[in-house]
Short mmCIF file of C-alpha atoms in Angstrom, two decimals:
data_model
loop_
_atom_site.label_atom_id
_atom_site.label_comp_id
_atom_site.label_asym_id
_atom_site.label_seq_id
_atom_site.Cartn_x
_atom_site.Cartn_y
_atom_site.Cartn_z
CA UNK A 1264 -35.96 30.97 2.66
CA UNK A 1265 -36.51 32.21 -0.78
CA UNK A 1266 -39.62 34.62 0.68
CA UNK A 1267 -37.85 35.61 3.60
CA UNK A 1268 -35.49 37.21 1.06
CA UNK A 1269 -37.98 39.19 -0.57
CA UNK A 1270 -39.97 40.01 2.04
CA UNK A 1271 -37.82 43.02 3.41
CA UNK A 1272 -35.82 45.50 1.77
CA UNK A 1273 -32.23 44.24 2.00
CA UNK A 1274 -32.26 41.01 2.89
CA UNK A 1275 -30.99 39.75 -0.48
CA UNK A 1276 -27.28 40.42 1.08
CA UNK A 1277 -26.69 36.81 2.27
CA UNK A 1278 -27.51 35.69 -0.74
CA UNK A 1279 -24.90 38.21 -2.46
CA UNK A 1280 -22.59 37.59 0.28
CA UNK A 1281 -22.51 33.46 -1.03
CA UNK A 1282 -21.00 34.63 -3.90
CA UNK A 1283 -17.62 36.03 -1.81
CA UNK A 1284 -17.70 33.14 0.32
CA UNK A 1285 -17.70 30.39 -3.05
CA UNK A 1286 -14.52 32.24 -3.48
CA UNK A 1287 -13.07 31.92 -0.03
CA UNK A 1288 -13.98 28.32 0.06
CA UNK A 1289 -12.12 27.73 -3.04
CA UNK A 1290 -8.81 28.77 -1.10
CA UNK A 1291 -9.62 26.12 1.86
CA UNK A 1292 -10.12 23.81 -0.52
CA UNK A 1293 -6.36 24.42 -1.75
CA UNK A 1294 -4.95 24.33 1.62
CA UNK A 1295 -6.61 21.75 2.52
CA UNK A 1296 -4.95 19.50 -0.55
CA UNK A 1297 -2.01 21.36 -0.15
CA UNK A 1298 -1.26 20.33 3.37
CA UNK A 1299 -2.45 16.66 2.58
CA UNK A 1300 0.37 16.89 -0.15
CA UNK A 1301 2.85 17.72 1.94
CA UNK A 1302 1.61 14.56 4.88
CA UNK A 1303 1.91 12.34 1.30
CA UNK A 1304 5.41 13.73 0.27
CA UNK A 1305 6.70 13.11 4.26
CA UNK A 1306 5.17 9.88 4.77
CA UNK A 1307 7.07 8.92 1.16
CA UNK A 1308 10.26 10.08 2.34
CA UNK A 1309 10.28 7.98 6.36
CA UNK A 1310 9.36 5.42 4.02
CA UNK A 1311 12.13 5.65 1.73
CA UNK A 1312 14.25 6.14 5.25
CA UNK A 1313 12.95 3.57 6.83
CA UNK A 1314 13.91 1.28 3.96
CA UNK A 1315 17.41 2.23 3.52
CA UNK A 1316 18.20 2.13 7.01
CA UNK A 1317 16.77 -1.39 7.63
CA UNK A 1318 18.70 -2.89 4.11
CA UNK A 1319 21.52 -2.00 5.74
CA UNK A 1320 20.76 -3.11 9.24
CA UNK A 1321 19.82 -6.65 7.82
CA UNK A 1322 22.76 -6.65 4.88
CA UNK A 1323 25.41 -6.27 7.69
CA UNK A 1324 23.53 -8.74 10.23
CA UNK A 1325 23.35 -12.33 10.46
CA UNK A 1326 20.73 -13.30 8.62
CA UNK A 1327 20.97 -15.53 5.82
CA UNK A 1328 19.39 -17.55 2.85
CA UNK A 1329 15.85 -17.31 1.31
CA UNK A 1330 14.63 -15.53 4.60
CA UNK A 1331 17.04 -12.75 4.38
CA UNK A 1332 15.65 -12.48 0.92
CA UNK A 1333 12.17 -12.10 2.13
CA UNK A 1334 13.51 -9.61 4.46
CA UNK A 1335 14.59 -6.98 1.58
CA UNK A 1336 10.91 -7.68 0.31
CA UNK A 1337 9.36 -5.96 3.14
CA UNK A 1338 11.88 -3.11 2.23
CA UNK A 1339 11.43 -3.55 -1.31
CA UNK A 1340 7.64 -2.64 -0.24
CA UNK A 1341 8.71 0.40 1.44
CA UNK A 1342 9.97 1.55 -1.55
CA UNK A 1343 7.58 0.69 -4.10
CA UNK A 1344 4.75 2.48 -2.18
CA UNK A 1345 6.72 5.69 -0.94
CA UNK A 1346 7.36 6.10 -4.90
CA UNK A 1347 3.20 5.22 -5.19
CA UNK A 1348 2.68 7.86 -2.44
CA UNK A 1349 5.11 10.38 -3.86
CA UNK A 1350 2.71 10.05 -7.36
CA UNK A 1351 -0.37 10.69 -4.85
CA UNK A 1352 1.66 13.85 -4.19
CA UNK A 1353 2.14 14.72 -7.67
CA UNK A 1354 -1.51 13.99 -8.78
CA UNK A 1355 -3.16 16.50 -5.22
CA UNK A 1356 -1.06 19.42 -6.90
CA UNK A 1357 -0.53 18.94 -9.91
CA UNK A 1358 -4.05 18.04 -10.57
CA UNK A 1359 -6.11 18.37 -8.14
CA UNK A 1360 -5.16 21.76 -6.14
CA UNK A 1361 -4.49 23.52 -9.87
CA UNK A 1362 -7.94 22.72 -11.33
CA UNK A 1363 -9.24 24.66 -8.50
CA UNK A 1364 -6.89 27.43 -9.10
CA UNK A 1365 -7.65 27.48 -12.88
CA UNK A 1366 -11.34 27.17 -11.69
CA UNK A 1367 -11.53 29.67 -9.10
CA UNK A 1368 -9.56 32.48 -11.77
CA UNK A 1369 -12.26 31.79 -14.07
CA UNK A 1370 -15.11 32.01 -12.02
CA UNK A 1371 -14.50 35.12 -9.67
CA UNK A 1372 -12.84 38.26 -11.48
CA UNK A 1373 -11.37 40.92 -9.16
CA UNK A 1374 -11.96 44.46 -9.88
CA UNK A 1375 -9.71 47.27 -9.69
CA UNK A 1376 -11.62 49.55 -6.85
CA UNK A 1377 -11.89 45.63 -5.27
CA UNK A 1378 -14.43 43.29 -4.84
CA UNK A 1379 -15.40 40.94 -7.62
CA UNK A 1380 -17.58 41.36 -10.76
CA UNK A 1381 -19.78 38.28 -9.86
CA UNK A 1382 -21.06 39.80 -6.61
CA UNK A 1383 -21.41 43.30 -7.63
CA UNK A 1384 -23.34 42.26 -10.79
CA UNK A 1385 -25.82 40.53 -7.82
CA UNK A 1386 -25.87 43.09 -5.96
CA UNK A 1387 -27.12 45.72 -8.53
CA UNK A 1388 -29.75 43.22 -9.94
CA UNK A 1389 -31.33 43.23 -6.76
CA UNK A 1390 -30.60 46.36 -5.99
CA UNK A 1391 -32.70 47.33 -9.13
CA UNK A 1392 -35.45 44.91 -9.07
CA UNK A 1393 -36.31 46.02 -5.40
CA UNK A 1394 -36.27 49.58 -5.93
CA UNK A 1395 -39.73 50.09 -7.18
CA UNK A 1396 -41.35 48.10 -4.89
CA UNK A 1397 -39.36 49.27 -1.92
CA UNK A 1398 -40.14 52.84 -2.97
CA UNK A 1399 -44.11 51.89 -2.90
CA UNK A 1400 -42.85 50.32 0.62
CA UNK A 1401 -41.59 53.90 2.05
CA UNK A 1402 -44.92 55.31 0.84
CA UNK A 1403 -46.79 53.09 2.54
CA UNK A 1404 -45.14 53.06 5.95
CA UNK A 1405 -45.04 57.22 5.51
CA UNK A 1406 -49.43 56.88 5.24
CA UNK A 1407 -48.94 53.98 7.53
CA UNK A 1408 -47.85 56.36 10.56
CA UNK A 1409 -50.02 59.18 9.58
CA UNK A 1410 -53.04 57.44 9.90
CA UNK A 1411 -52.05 55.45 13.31
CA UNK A 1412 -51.50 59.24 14.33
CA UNK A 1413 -55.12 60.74 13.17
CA UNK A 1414 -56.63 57.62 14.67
CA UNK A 1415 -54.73 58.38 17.94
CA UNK A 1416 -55.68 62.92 17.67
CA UNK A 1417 -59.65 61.55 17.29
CA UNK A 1418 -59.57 59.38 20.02
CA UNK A 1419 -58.06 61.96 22.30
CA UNK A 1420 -60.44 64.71 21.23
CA UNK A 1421 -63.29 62.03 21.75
CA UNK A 1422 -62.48 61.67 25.44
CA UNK A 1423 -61.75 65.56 25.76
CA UNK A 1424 -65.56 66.31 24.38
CA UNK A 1425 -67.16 63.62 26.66
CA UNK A 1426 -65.44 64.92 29.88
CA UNK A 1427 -67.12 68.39 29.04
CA UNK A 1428 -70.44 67.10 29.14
CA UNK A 1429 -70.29 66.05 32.72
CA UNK A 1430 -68.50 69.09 33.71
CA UNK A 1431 -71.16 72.43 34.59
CA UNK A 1432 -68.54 74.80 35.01
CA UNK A 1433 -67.12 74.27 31.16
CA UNK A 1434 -68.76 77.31 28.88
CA UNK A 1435 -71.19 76.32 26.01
CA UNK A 1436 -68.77 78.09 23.57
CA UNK A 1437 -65.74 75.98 24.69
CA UNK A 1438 -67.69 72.63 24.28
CA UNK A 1439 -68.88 73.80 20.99
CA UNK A 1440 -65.16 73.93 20.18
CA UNK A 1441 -64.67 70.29 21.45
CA UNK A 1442 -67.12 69.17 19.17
CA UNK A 1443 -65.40 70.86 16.25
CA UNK A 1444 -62.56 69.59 17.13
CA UNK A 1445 -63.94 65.80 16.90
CA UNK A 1446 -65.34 66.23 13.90
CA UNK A 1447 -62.18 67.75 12.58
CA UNK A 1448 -60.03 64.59 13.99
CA UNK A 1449 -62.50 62.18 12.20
CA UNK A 1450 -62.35 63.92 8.75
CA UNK A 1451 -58.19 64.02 9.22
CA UNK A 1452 -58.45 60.22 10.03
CA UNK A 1453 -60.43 59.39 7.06
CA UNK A 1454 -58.63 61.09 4.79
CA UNK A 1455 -55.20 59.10 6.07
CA UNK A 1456 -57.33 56.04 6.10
CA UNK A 1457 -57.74 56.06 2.62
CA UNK A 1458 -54.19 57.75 1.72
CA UNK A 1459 -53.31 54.53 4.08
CA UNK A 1460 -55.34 52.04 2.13
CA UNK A 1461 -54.43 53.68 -1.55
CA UNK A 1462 -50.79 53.24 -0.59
CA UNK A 1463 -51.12 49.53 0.25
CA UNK A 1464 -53.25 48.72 -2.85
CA UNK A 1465 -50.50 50.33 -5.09
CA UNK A 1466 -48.16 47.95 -3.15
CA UNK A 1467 -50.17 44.87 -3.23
CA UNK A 1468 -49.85 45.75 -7.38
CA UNK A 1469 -46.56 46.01 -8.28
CA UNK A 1470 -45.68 42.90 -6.04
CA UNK A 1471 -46.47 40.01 -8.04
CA UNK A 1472 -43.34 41.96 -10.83
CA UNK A 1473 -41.00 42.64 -7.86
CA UNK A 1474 -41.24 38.95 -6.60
CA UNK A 1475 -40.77 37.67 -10.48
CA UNK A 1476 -37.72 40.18 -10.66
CA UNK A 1477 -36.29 38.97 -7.32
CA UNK A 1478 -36.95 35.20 -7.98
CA UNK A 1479 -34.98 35.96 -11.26
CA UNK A 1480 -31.86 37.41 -9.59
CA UNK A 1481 -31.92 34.69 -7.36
CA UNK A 1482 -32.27 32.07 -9.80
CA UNK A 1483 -29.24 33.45 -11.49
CA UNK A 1484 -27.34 33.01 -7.89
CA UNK A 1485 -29.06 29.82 -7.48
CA UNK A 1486 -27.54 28.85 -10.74
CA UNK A 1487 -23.52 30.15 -9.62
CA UNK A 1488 -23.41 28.20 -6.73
CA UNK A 1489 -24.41 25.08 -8.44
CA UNK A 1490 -21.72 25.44 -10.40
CA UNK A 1491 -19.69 25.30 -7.38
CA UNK A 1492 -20.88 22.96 -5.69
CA UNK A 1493 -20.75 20.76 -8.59
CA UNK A 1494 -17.19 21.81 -9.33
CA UNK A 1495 -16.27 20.86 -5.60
CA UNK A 1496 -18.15 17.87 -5.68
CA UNK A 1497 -16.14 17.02 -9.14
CA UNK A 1498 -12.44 17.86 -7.23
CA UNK A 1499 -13.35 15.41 -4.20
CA UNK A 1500 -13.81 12.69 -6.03
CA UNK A 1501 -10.80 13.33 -7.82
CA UNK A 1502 -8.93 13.50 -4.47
CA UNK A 1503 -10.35 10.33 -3.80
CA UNK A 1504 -9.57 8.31 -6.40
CA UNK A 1505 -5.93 10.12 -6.10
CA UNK A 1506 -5.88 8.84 -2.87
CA UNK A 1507 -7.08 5.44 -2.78
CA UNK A 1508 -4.22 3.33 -3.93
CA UNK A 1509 -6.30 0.17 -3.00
CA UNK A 1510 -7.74 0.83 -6.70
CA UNK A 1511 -4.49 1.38 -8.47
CA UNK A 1512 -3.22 -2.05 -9.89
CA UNK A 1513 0.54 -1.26 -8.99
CA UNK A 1514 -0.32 -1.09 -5.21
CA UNK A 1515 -1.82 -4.71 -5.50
CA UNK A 1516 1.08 -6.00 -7.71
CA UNK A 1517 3.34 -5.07 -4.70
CA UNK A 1518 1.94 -6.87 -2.22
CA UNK A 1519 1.06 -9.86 -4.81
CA UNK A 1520 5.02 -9.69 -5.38
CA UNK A 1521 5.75 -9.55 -1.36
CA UNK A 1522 3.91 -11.99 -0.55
CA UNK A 1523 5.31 -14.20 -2.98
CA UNK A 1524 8.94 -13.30 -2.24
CA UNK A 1525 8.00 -14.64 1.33
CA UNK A 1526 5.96 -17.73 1.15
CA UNK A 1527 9.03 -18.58 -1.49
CA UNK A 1528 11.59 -18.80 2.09
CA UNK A 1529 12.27 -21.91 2.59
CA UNK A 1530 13.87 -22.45 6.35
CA UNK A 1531 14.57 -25.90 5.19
CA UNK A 1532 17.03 -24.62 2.30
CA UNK A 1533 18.22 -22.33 4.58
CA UNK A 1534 19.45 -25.14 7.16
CA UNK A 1535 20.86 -27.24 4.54
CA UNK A 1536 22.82 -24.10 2.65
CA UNK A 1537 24.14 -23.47 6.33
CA UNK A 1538 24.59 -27.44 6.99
CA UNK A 1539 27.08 -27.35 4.26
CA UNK A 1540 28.87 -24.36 4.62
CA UNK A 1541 29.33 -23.65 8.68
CA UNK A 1542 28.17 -27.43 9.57
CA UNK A 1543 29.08 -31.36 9.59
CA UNK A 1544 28.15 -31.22 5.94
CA UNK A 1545 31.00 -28.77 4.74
CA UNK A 1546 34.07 -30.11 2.79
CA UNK A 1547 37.27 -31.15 4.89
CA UNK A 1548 40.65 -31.25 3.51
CA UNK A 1549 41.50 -33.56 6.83
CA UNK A 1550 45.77 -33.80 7.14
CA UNK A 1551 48.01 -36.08 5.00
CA UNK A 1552 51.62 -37.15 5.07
CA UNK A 1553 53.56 -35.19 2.96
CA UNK A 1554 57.21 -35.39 2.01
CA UNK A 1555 59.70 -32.64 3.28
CA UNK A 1556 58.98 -29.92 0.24
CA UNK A 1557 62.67 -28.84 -2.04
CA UNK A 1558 61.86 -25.19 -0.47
CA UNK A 1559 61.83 -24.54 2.87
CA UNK A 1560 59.76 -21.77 3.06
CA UNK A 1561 57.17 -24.15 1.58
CA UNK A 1562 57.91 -26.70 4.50
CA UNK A 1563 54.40 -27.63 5.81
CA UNK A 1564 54.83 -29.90 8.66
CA UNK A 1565 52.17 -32.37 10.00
CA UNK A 1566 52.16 -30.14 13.33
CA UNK A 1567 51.74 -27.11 12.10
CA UNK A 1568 48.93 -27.70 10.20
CA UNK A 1569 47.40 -30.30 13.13
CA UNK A 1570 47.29 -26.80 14.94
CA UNK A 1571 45.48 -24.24 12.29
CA UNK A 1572 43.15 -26.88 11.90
CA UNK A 1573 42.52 -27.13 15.59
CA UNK A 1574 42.65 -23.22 15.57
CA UNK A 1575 40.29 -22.75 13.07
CA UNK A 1576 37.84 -24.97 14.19
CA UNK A 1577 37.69 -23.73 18.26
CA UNK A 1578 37.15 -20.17 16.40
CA UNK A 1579 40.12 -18.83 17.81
CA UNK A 1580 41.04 -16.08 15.50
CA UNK A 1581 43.72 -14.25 17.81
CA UNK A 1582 45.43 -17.11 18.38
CA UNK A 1583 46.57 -18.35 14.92
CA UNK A 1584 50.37 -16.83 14.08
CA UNK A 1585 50.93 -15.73 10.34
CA UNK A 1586 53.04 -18.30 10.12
CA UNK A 1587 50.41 -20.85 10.90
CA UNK A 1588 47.84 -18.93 8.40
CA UNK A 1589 50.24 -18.87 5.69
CA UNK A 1590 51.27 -22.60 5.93
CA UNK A 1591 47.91 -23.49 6.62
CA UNK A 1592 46.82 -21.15 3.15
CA UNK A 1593 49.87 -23.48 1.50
CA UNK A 1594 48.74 -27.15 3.03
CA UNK A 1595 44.68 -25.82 1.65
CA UNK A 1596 46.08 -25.12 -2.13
CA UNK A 1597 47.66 -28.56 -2.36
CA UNK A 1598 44.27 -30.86 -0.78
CA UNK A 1599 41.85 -28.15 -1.98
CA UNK A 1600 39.22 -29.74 -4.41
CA UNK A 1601 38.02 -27.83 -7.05
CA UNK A 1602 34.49 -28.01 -5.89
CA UNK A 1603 34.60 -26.73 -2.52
CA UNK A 1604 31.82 -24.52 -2.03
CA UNK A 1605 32.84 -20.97 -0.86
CA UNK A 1606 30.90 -18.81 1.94
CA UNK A 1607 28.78 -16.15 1.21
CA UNK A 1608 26.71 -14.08 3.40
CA UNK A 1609 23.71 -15.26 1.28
CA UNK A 1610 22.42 -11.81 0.31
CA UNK A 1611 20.76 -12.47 -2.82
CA UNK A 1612 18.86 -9.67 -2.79
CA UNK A 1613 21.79 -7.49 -3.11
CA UNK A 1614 22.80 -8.74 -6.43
CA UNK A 1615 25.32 -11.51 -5.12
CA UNK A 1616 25.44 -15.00 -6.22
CA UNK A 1617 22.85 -17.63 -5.19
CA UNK A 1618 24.78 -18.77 -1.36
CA UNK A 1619 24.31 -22.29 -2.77
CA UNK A 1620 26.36 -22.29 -5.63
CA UNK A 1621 29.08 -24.58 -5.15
CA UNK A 1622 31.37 -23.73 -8.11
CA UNK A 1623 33.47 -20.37 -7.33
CA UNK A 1624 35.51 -19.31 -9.85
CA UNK A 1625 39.38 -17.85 -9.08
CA UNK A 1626 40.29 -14.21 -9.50
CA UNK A 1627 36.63 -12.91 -9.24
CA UNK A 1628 35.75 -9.65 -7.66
CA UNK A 1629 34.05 -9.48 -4.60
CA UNK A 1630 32.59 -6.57 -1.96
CA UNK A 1631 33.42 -6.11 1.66
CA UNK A 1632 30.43 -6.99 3.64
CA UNK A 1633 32.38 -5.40 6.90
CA UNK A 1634 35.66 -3.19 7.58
CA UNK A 1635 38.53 -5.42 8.52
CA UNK A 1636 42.00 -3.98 9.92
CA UNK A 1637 44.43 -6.90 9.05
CA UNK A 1638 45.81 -8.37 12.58
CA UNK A 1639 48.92 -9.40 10.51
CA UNK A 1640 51.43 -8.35 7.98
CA UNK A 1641 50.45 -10.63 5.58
CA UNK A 1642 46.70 -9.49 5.83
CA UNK A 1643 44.68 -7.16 4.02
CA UNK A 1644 43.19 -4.06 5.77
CA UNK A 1645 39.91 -2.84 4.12
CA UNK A 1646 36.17 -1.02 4.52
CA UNK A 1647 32.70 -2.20 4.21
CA UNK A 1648 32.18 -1.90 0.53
CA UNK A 1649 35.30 -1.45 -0.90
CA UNK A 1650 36.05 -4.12 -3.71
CA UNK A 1651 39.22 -6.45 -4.33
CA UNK A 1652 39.55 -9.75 -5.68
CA UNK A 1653 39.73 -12.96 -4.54
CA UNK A 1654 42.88 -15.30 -5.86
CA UNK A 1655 42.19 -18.37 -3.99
CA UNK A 1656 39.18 -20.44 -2.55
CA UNK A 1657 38.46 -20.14 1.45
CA UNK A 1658 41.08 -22.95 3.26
CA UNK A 1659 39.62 -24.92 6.16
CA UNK A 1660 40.54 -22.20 8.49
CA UNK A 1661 38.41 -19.57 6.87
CA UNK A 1662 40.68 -17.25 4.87
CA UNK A 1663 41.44 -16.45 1.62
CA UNK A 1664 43.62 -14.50 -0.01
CA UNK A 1665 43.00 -11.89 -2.24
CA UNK A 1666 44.85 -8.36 -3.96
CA UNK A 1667 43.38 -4.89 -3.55
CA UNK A 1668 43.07 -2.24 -6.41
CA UNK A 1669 46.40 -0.98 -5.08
CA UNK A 1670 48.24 -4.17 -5.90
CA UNK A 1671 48.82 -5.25 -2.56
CA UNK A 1672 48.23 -9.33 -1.66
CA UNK A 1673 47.28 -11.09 1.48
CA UNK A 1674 44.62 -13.04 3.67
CA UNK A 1675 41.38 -11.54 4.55
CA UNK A 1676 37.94 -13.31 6.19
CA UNK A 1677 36.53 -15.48 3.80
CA UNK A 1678 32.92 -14.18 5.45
CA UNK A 1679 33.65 -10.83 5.39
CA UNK A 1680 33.05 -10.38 2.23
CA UNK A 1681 30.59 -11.58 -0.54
CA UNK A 1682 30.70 -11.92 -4.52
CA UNK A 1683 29.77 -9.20 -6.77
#
């Protein structure tokens, strides 16, 4: 390829022409990191989505215990690697895509009447080191042609001459002039013949310097784009060790920490925490004779109580008066043992208490899990989230009773809410 270069006059323009396109390819290469920055930054962000979206879903739903936990780790996952994939982001362009900007403005200089210096600075060095020779080249073709054309006048007046001879009626004096004529054409010929050959030995001599000055020039081009390709080579591994989190040590801590989070659920734990809050194994404050109380709106009667308890455990929330509720929150804070355990929705992973803890201390805040608009005047009305605390323990019918920031006091759903 090197010789075809040199072989012509002018053919050293794709070489020249490598030099603009090093500096086109250096904007694809941009883009191209560019738009795989902005697939990182979007993939980062449905992660992060994703995430929130399901921690809710799962924080509001029914899922409980050490499994729930290992729930949030999947989402925990989600967010550890859309922040790992946001700092893939942050490495393509703040890196990668401005080394070859700082590269590429160092490499190519614009000029003012356009172009760049780096290909015109080619283009004159061949320019200059194939002017000689393709001077000597113009000569030769010029003797080249002139000589093709004697040869072609000789031959002509060759066959002219001979068709004379056979001819009677052709005068001695013109075929005298034939012969002249021939002789004339073979003395023109020989002289271009040797202008021909003089001009191709001058050639032949100054091409061994012209080849040494075009191998030069194209050395020095030779030598530009192996910068390049170097420098490109140099960027794409970069970009591949930005993106290959398999080789980062924080993308295999979080899936050394996920999978530890789940293979730590225990569905046996979970079945016994549930055993003893929603099952045969949860504490009952079962009905006692009581004498007739000194005040009679703290008159609980053996009835009365017979039917929350009934109420409460057929799940009949609609059908329990707030009369019942509030005798049945009075009969619950006179058998209530200290250690009853209280429900929880059994979101550890939200920052609440372990739901196996037994002891629950009174007047400590707690979160609303769910809204709740209070049935009853002597209930509490609030919103998922909204905090309030809780004055009592949970009585066998599932309430407690608790005061909002406002001041106000009543019952709410024991499992509506959990402890902060």
């Amino acid at each position: 390829r090197v010789r075809s270069n040199l072989d012509s006059v002018g053919n050293y323009k794709r070489t020249v022409k490598r030099i603009d396109d090093g500096h086109r390819l250096c904007n694809d290469l941009m883009n191209c990191i560019q738009e795989r920055a902005k697939i990182e930054k979007a993939y980062a962000q449905q992660l992060t989505e994703w995430s929130k979206r399901w921690r809710q879903l799962v924080e509001k739903g029914p899922q409980y215990g050490t499994v729930e936990r290992a729930w949030f780790g999947v989402m925990a996952e989600a967010e550890k690697v859309s922040e790992l994939h946001q700092e893939v982001k942050n490495n393509l362009l703040n890196d990668d895509f401005e080394k070859v900007k700082n590269w590429q403005k160092d490499s190519y200089h614009k000029q003012m009447i356009g172009g760049f210096k780096e290909t015109k600075e080619a283009e004159e060095g061949f320019r200059k080191a194939q002017k000689p020779w393709a001077k000597k080249l113009k000569e030769l073709e010029t003797a080249k042609k002139s000589y093709h054309m004697a040869c072609k006048e000789e031959k002509l007046a060759s066959m002219r001459e001979a068709n004379s001879k056979g001819e009677a009626s052709v005068a001695v004096d013109h075929q005298k002039k034939l012969q002249e004529k021939v002789e004339k054409c073979k003395q023109d010929s020989q002289k271009a013949k040797d202008k021909y050959e003089k001009a191709l030995d001058e050639l032949n001599k100054c091409t061994p310097q012209y080849m040494e000055n075009m191998e030069q020039m194209f050395g020095q081009c030779q030598q530009f784009e192996e910068k390049r390709l170097a420098f490109i080579r140099e960027v794409l591994l970069d970009v591949k060790r930005h993106l290959n989190l398999t080789e980062n040590q924080s993308y295999a801590t979080v899936y050394r920490d996920l999978e530890r989070i789940i293979t730590s659920a225990s569905p046996q734990e979970d079945l016994m925490w549930f055993n003893n809050n929603h099952g045969p194994g949860m504490h009952m404050n079962w009905p006692q004779f009581e004498e007739k109380s000194k005040k009679s709106s703290d008159v609980v009667t053996l009835t009365n109580v017979s039917q929350g308890v009934n109420h409460a455990q057929a799940g009949d929330r609609e059908s329990v008066s707030s009369y019942e509720k509030n005798q049945a929150y009075t009969a619950s804070t006179e058998w209530s043992d200290e250690d009853q355990t209280a429900p929880n929705s059994g979101n550890d992973a939200n920052g609440g208490t372990n739901p196996f803890d037994e002891d629950v201390v009174k007047g400590v805040r707690v979160r609303a899990l769910y809204d709740y608009d209070g049935q009853e005047q002597d209930e509490l009305s609030f919103s998922a989230g909204d905090e309030l605390t809780k004055l009592e323990d949970e009585d066998e019918q599932g309430w407690c009773r608790g005061r909002l920031d406002n001041g106000q006091q009543g019952l709410y759903p024991a499992n509506y809410v959990e402890l902060i």
